[in-house]
Coordinates of C-alpha atoms and ligand atoms in Angstrom, one line a residue:
M69 CA 33.4 30.2 -8.7
V70 CA 32.9 33.5 -6.8
N71 CA 31.4 33.2 -3.3
Y72 CA 30.3 35.9 -0.9
I73 CA 29.9 35.2 2.8
L74 CA 28.1 37.6 5.1
G75 CA 29.3 37.4 8.7
I76 CA 27.1 38.5 11.6
E77 CA 28.4 39.1 15.2
S78 CA 26.1 40.0 18.1
S79 CA 27.5 38.1 21.1
C80 CA 27.9 41.0 23.5
D81 CA 27.6 44.7 23.0
D82 CA 28.9 45.2 19.4
T83 CA 26.6 44.7 16.4
S84 CA 28.7 43.9 13.4
A85 CA 28.4 42.6 9.9
A86 CA 31.1 41.9 7.3
V87 CA 31.3 40.6 3.8
I88 CA 34.1 38.5 2.3
K89 CA 34.6 37.5 -1.3
N90 CA 36.5 34.2 -1.8
G91 CA 38.1 34.7 1.5
I92 CA 39.0 38.4 1.0
L93 CA 37.5 41.0 3.2
L94 CA 35.3 43.6 1.5
S95 CA 33.6 45.3 4.4
N96 CA 33.5 45.2 8.2
V97 CA 30.9 47.5 9.9
I98 CA 30.7 47.7 13.7
A99 CA 28.1 49.6 15.7
S100 CA 29.3 49.8 19.3
Q101 CA 26.8 50.4 22.1
K102 CA 27.5 53.5 24.1
V103 CA 24.4 53.0 26.4
H104 CA 26.4 50.7 28.8
E105 CA 28.9 53.4 29.7
N106 CA 26.4 54.8 32.2
Y107 CA 26.2 51.5 34.1
G108 CA 29.9 50.6 34.4
G109 CA 29.3 47.3 32.5
V110 CA 27.2 45.6 29.8
V111 CA 23.5 45.5 30.7
P112 CA 22.2 42.4 28.8
E113 CA 18.6 43.6 28.2
L114 CA 19.8 46.9 26.8
A115 CA 22.4 45.1 24.6
S116 CA 19.6 43.0 23.0
R117 CA 17.5 46.0 22.3
A118 CA 20.4 47.9 20.8
H119 CA 21.2 44.9 18.6
Q120 CA 17.6 44.9 17.3
A121 CA 17.8 48.5 16.4
N122 CA 21.3 48.2 14.8
I123 CA 21.2 44.9 12.9
V124 CA 19.3 45.9 9.8
P125 CA 21.3 49.2 9.2
V126 CA 24.6 47.5 10.0
V127 CA 24.0 44.6 7.5
S128 CA 22.7 47.0 4.9
E129 CA 25.9 49.1 5.3
A130 CA 28.2 46.1 5.1
L131 CA 26.5 45.0 1.8
R132 CA 26.7 48.6 0.5
Q133 CA 30.4 48.9 1.3
A134 CA 31.0 45.5 -0.3
G135 CA 29.3 46.7 -3.5
I136 CA 26.9 43.8 -3.6
S137 CA 23.2 43.1 -3.0
K138 CA 21.8 40.5 -0.6
Q139 CA 20.9 38.3 -3.6
D140 CA 24.6 37.9 -4.4
L141 CA 25.3 36.2 -1.0
S142 CA 26.4 32.5 -1.0
A143 CA 26.0 31.9 2.7
I144 CA 25.5 33.5 6.1
A145 CA 27.9 32.9 8.9
F146 CA 26.8 34.0 12.4
T147 CA 28.1 33.8 16.0
R148 CA 26.1 31.1 17.7
G149 CA 27.8 31.4 21.0
P150 CA 29.2 31.8 23.6
G151 CA 27.9 35.2 24.7
L152 CA 24.8 36.9 26.1
L153 CA 21.8 34.8 25.1
G154 CA 19.5 37.7 24.4
S155 CA 22.2 39.4 22.2
L156 CA 23.0 36.1 20.4
L157 CA 19.3 35.5 19.8
V158 CA 19.1 38.7 17.7
G159 CA 22.0 37.8 15.4
T160 CA 20.9 34.1 15.2
S161 CA 17.3 34.9 14.3
F162 CA 18.3 37.6 11.8
A163 CA 20.8 35.2 10.1
K164 CA 18.2 32.4 10.0
G165 CA 15.5 34.7 8.6
L166 CA 17.8 36.0 5.8
A167 CA 19.1 32.5 5.0
I168 CA 15.5 31.3 4.6
A169 CA 14.5 34.3 2.5
L170 CA 17.5 34.0 0.2
D171 CA 17.5 30.1 0.3
I172 CA 21.2 30.0 1.1
P173 CA 23.1 27.9 3.7
L174 CA 23.8 29.0 7.3
V175 CA 27.1 28.5 8.9
D176 CA 27.3 28.7 12.7
V177 CA 30.5 30.1 14.2
N178 CA 32.0 29.7 17.7
H179 CA 32.9 33.2 18.9
L180 CA 36.2 31.9 20.4
H181 CA 37.2 30.1 17.3
A182 CA 36.5 33.3 15.4
H183 CA 38.9 35.3 17.7
V184 CA 41.6 32.7 17.1
L185 CA 40.9 32.7 13.4
S186 CA 40.9 36.5 13.2
H187 CA 44.5 36.1 11.9
F188 CA 43.1 34.6 8.7
I189 CA 41.2 37.8 7.8
Q190 CA 42.8 38.8 4.5
K191 CA 42.4 42.2 2.9
T192 CA 44.5 41.1 -0.1
P193 CA 45.4 37.6 -1.3
E194 CA 49.1 38.5 -0.5
D195 CA 48.3 38.9 3.3
K196 CA 50.2 36.3 5.2
V197 CA 48.4 33.9 7.7
P198 CA 49.7 31.7 10.6
E199 CA 50.8 28.1 10.1
F200 CA 49.1 25.3 12.0
P201 CA 49.7 24.3 14.7
F202 CA 49.9 27.6 16.4
M203 CA 49.2 28.8 19.9
C204 CA 46.8 31.7 20.6
L205 CA 46.7 33.8 23.8
L206 CA 43.0 34.7 23.7
V207 CA 42.3 37.5 26.1
S208 CA 39.1 39.4 26.2
G209 CA 36.4 40.8 28.6
G210 CA 35.0 37.3 29.0
N211 CA 37.8 34.9 28.4
S212 CA 41.5 34.4 29.1
Q213 CA 42.7 31.2 27.4
I214 CA 45.8 29.6 25.9
V215 CA 44.5 27.8 22.8
L216 CA 46.4 25.3 20.7
A217 CA 45.0 25.5 17.2
R218 CA 45.9 22.4 15.2
S219 CA 43.5 23.2 12.3
F220 CA 40.6 25.5 11.5
S221 CA 38.3 23.2 13.5
D222 CA 40.7 21.3 15.9
M223 CA 41.4 23.6 18.8
E224 CA 42.4 22.6 22.4
I225 CA 42.2 24.9 25.4
L226 CA 45.4 24.3 27.3
G227 CA 44.6 26.8 30.0
K228 CA 41.8 29.2 31.0
T229 CA 40.9 31.5 33.8
I230 CA 39.4 30.0 36.9
D231 CA 37.8 33.3 37.9
D232 CA 38.0 36.7 36.2
A233 CA 39.2 37.3 32.6
A234 CA 42.2 39.6 32.0
G235 CA 39.8 42.2 30.5
E236 CA 37.7 42.0 33.7
A237 CA 40.8 42.6 35.8
F238 CA 41.6 45.7 33.7
D239 CA 37.9 46.9 33.9
K240 CA 37.3 46.2 37.6
C241 CA 40.6 47.8 38.7
A242 CA 39.9 50.8 36.4
K243 CA 36.5 51.2 38.0
L244 CA 38.1 51.2 41.5
M245 CA 40.2 54.1 40.2
G246 CA 37.1 55.9 39.1
L247 CA 37.8 55.5 35.4
P248 CA 34.9 55.0 32.9
Y249 CA 33.9 51.6 31.5
P250 CA 35.5 49.8 29.7
G251 CA 38.6 50.7 31.7
G252 CA 41.1 48.6 29.7
P253 CA 41.9 51.3 27.1
H254 CA 42.1 54.0 29.9
I255 CA 44.6 51.9 31.8
D256 CA 46.6 51.4 28.6
R257 CA 46.8 55.2 27.9
L258 CA 47.7 56.1 31.5
A259 CA 50.3 53.2 31.8
A260 CA 52.3 54.8 29.0
E261 CA 53.2 57.7 31.4
G262 CA 53.7 55.6 34.5
D263 CA 56.3 53.6 36.4
P264 CA 55.5 49.8 36.1
K265 CA 57.6 49.0 39.1
K266 CA 56.2 51.6 41.5
F267 CA 53.6 49.3 43.1
K268 CA 53.6 45.5 43.7
F269 CA 50.3 43.5 43.4
A270 CA 49.6 39.9 44.2
K271 CA 50.2 37.3 41.5
P272 CA 48.5 33.9 41.6
R273 CA 50.2 30.6 42.2
I274 CA 48.2 28.1 40.2
P275 CA 49.5 24.9 38.7
G276 CA 49.3 24.2 35.0
Y277 CA 48.4 26.8 32.4
D278 CA 45.3 28.2 34.1
Y279 CA 44.9 31.8 35.0
S280 CA 43.4 33.6 38.0
F281 CA 43.0 37.4 38.3
S282 CA 40.7 37.7 41.3
G283 CA 43.7 37.9 43.8
L284 CA 45.2 40.7 41.8
K285 CA 42.0 42.6 41.9
T286 CA 41.7 42.2 45.7
S287 CA 45.3 43.2 46.2
F288 CA 44.7 46.3 44.0
L289 CA 41.6 47.2 46.1
Y290 CA 43.5 46.8 49.4
T291 CA 46.4 49.0 48.2
L292 CA 43.9 51.8 47.3
R293 CA 42.0 51.4 50.5
D294 CA 45.1 51.6 52.7
E295 CA 46.7 54.4 50.8
L296 CA 43.5 56.5 50.6
K297 CA 43.3 56.4 54.4
K298 CA 46.7 58.2 54.5
D299 CA 46.1 60.5 51.5
P300 CA 42.6 61.0 50.0
E301 CA 44.2 62.2 46.8
F302 CA 46.3 59.1 46.4
I303 CA 44.7 57.9 43.3
E304 CA 44.8 61.2 41.5
K305 CA 48.5 61.7 42.4
N306 CA 49.5 58.2 41.4
K307 CA 47.1 57.2 38.6
A308 CA 49.8 56.7 35.9
D309 CA 52.0 54.6 38.2
L310 CA 49.0 52.6 39.4
A311 CA 47.9 51.9 35.8
A312 CA 51.4 51.0 34.7
S313 CA 52.0 48.7 37.7
L314 CA 48.6 47.0 37.2
Q315 CA 49.2 46.5 33.5
A316 CA 52.7 45.2 34.1
T317 CA 51.3 42.6 36.7
I318 CA 48.6 41.4 34.3
I319 CA 51.2 41.0 31.5
E320 CA 53.5 39.1 33.8
I321 CA 50.7 36.7 34.7
L322 CA 49.7 36.2 31.1
M323 CA 53.3 35.7 29.9
D324 CA 54.3 33.3 32.7
K325 CA 51.7 30.8 31.6
L326 CA 52.3 31.4 27.9
E327 CA 56.0 30.6 28.4
K328 CA 55.1 27.4 30.3
A329 CA 52.7 26.3 27.5
L330 CA 55.3 27.0 24.8
K331 CA 57.9 24.9 26.7
D332 CA 55.6 21.9 26.8
H333 CA 54.0 22.4 23.4
P334 CA 56.6 23.8 21.1
V335 CA 55.1 25.6 18.1
K336 CA 56.6 28.0 15.6
H337 CA 53.8 30.5 15.6
I338 CA 52.1 32.4 18.5
A339 CA 49.1 34.6 18.0
I340 CA 47.1 36.9 20.3
G341 CA 43.4 37.8 20.0
G342 CA 40.5 39.3 21.9
G343 CA 39.9 42.8 23.2
V344 CA 42.9 42.8 25.6
S345 CA 45.2 42.1 22.7
A346 CA 44.7 45.7 21.7
N347 CA 46.8 46.6 24.8
S348 CA 50.1 48.2 23.9
G349 CA 51.9 46.5 26.7
V350 CA 50.5 43.1 25.9
R351 CA 51.4 43.5 22.2
K352 CA 55.0 44.5 23.0
A353 CA 55.4 41.7 25.6
V354 CA 54.3 39.1 23.1
E355 CA 56.5 40.5 20.3
D356 CA 59.5 40.6 22.6
F357 CA 58.8 37.1 24.0
C358 CA 58.5 35.6 20.5
E359 CA 61.7 37.3 19.3
R360 CA 63.5 35.8 22.3
K361 CA 62.1 32.3 21.6
G362 CA 62.6 32.5 17.8
V363 CA 58.9 32.1 17.2
K364 CA 56.8 34.1 14.8
A365 CA 54.4 36.5 16.5
W366 CA 51.0 37.3 15.1
I367 CA 49.6 40.6 16.4
P368 CA 46.2 41.5 15.0
E369 CA 45.2 44.8 13.7
R370 CA 43.5 46.7 16.5
A371 CA 40.2 46.7 14.6
F372 CA 40.2 42.9 14.7
T373 CA 40.9 42.5 18.4
T374 CA 37.5 43.5 19.8
D375 CA 34.3 41.9 18.6
N376 CA 33.9 42.1 14.9
A377 CA 32.1 40.3 12.1
A378 CA 35.2 40.0 9.8
M379 CA 36.5 37.2 12.0
V380 CA 33.1 35.5 12.0
A381 CA 33.0 35.7 8.2
A382 CA 36.6 34.4 8.0
A383 CA 35.9 31.5 10.4
G384 CA 32.6 30.8 8.5
Y385 CA 34.3 30.8 5.1
F386 CA 36.4 27.7 6.0
K387 CA 33.3 25.9 7.3
Y388 CA 31.5 26.9 4.1
L389 CA 34.3 25.4 2.0
D390 CA 33.9 22.2 3.9
K391 CA 30.1 22.4 3.4
D392 CA 29.8 22.3 7.2
F393 CA 26.3 23.9 7.4
C394 CA 24.0 24.5 10.3
P395 CA 20.4 23.3 10.5
L396 CA 17.8 26.0 10.8
D397 CA 16.6 24.8 14.2
S398 CA 20.1 25.3 15.9
P399 CA 19.6 27.5 19.0
P400 CA 22.3 29.9 20.2
Y401 CA 24.3 28.9 23.2
S402 CA 25.5 31.2 26.0
R403 CA 28.3 29.0 27.3
V404 CA 30.6 26.5 25.6
T405 CA 34.2 25.9 25.4
I406 CA 36.2 26.0 22.2
Ligands
KG4_131 O1 36.9 40.9 23.0 P1 36.1 42.0 23.6 O2 35.8 43.2 22.7 O3 34.7 41.5 24.2 C1 34.5 40.8 25.3 O4 34.9 39.7 25.5 O5 33.8 41.5 26.2 O6 37.0 42.6 24.8 C2 36.6 43.7 25.6 C3 37.7 43.8 26.7 C4 37.3 44.8 27.8 O7 37.6 44.2 29.0 C5 38.2 46.0 27.5 O8 38.6 46.7 28.6 C6 39.5 45.3 27.0 O9 38.9 44.3 26.1 N1 40.3 46.2 26.2 C7 41.6 46.5 26.6 C8 42.1 47.4 25.7 N2 41.1 47.6 24.7 C9 40.1 46.8 25.0 N3 42.2 46.2 27.7 C10 43.5 46.7 27.9 N4 44.0 47.6 27.0 C11 43.4 47.9 25.9 N5 43.9 48.8 25.0

């Protein structure tokens, strides 16, 4: 039997809708919110308002690109959390309203599960997917985690950040350099031209698999402060080397813990996900690491690294097959672990 799942993502500053047919992606529409660039970070109230303006056209466009009408839908999968509550409320309310109007089931999706399961987005039935159990380095603007995925629903967080996320480290240090928000992609671009060994920044010493990035941020800040006293043009003259050295330090921190986790939890497949997994250096480091360890690396398409509804629809599809539906009175949640 044919089933069509509509996925809706509205957890932060991207409004997205996607349609999958029997597990195969037909459309994935994303409206990013430019309004936050002026503020150097996401402004929650502006994000909610932009979601309200975007949600109807984005869903209509996803249905149009899929070549179906809303009456064809079998279920609606939506991001219930974690994320910004006001943003989540828009997607959740819209999903509920449409599910009631069409009299079809609702499937709630944990945003972090969706990132891990983004590797199950298939554009054709021949597209390969990871084998359970696999480990996922989940690195975004809000999270840095090492997740052990045993099945579609059984996931354990082995380690997580105790302060900033890797994306925040990129963004905050980029801001100190005067780069626009979000700074991660700018650092990535500059780093390609720079010397990763030129500057040394602090690395945390934390037991277990947990991450910390706040010490690195402080050490980056102090380097800039001290050097700017000597030469006010220090940043301008060294921006590529600063970016390359910062990126290399973040990657070293990420890879140290991933190596430790793999040693204690041997798996045959390692995946990465989240906005920071778009970073060229991170992608290369994980590929090289997996090759050295004889493990299969799963590097997502860049379009599926940042927030997108394709991953929500994919995660929702497996819950739909299990008839794991969500009651209409389920509220969104801003915080939750995996
Ligand atoms: O997963 P995501 O879209 O949403 C949040 O969790 O917020 O991740 C956004 C984060 C931002 O911190 C952004 O700077 C970072 O992902 N990012 C990158 C790159 N592309 C996005 N960081 C480093 N290099 C990139 N190429």
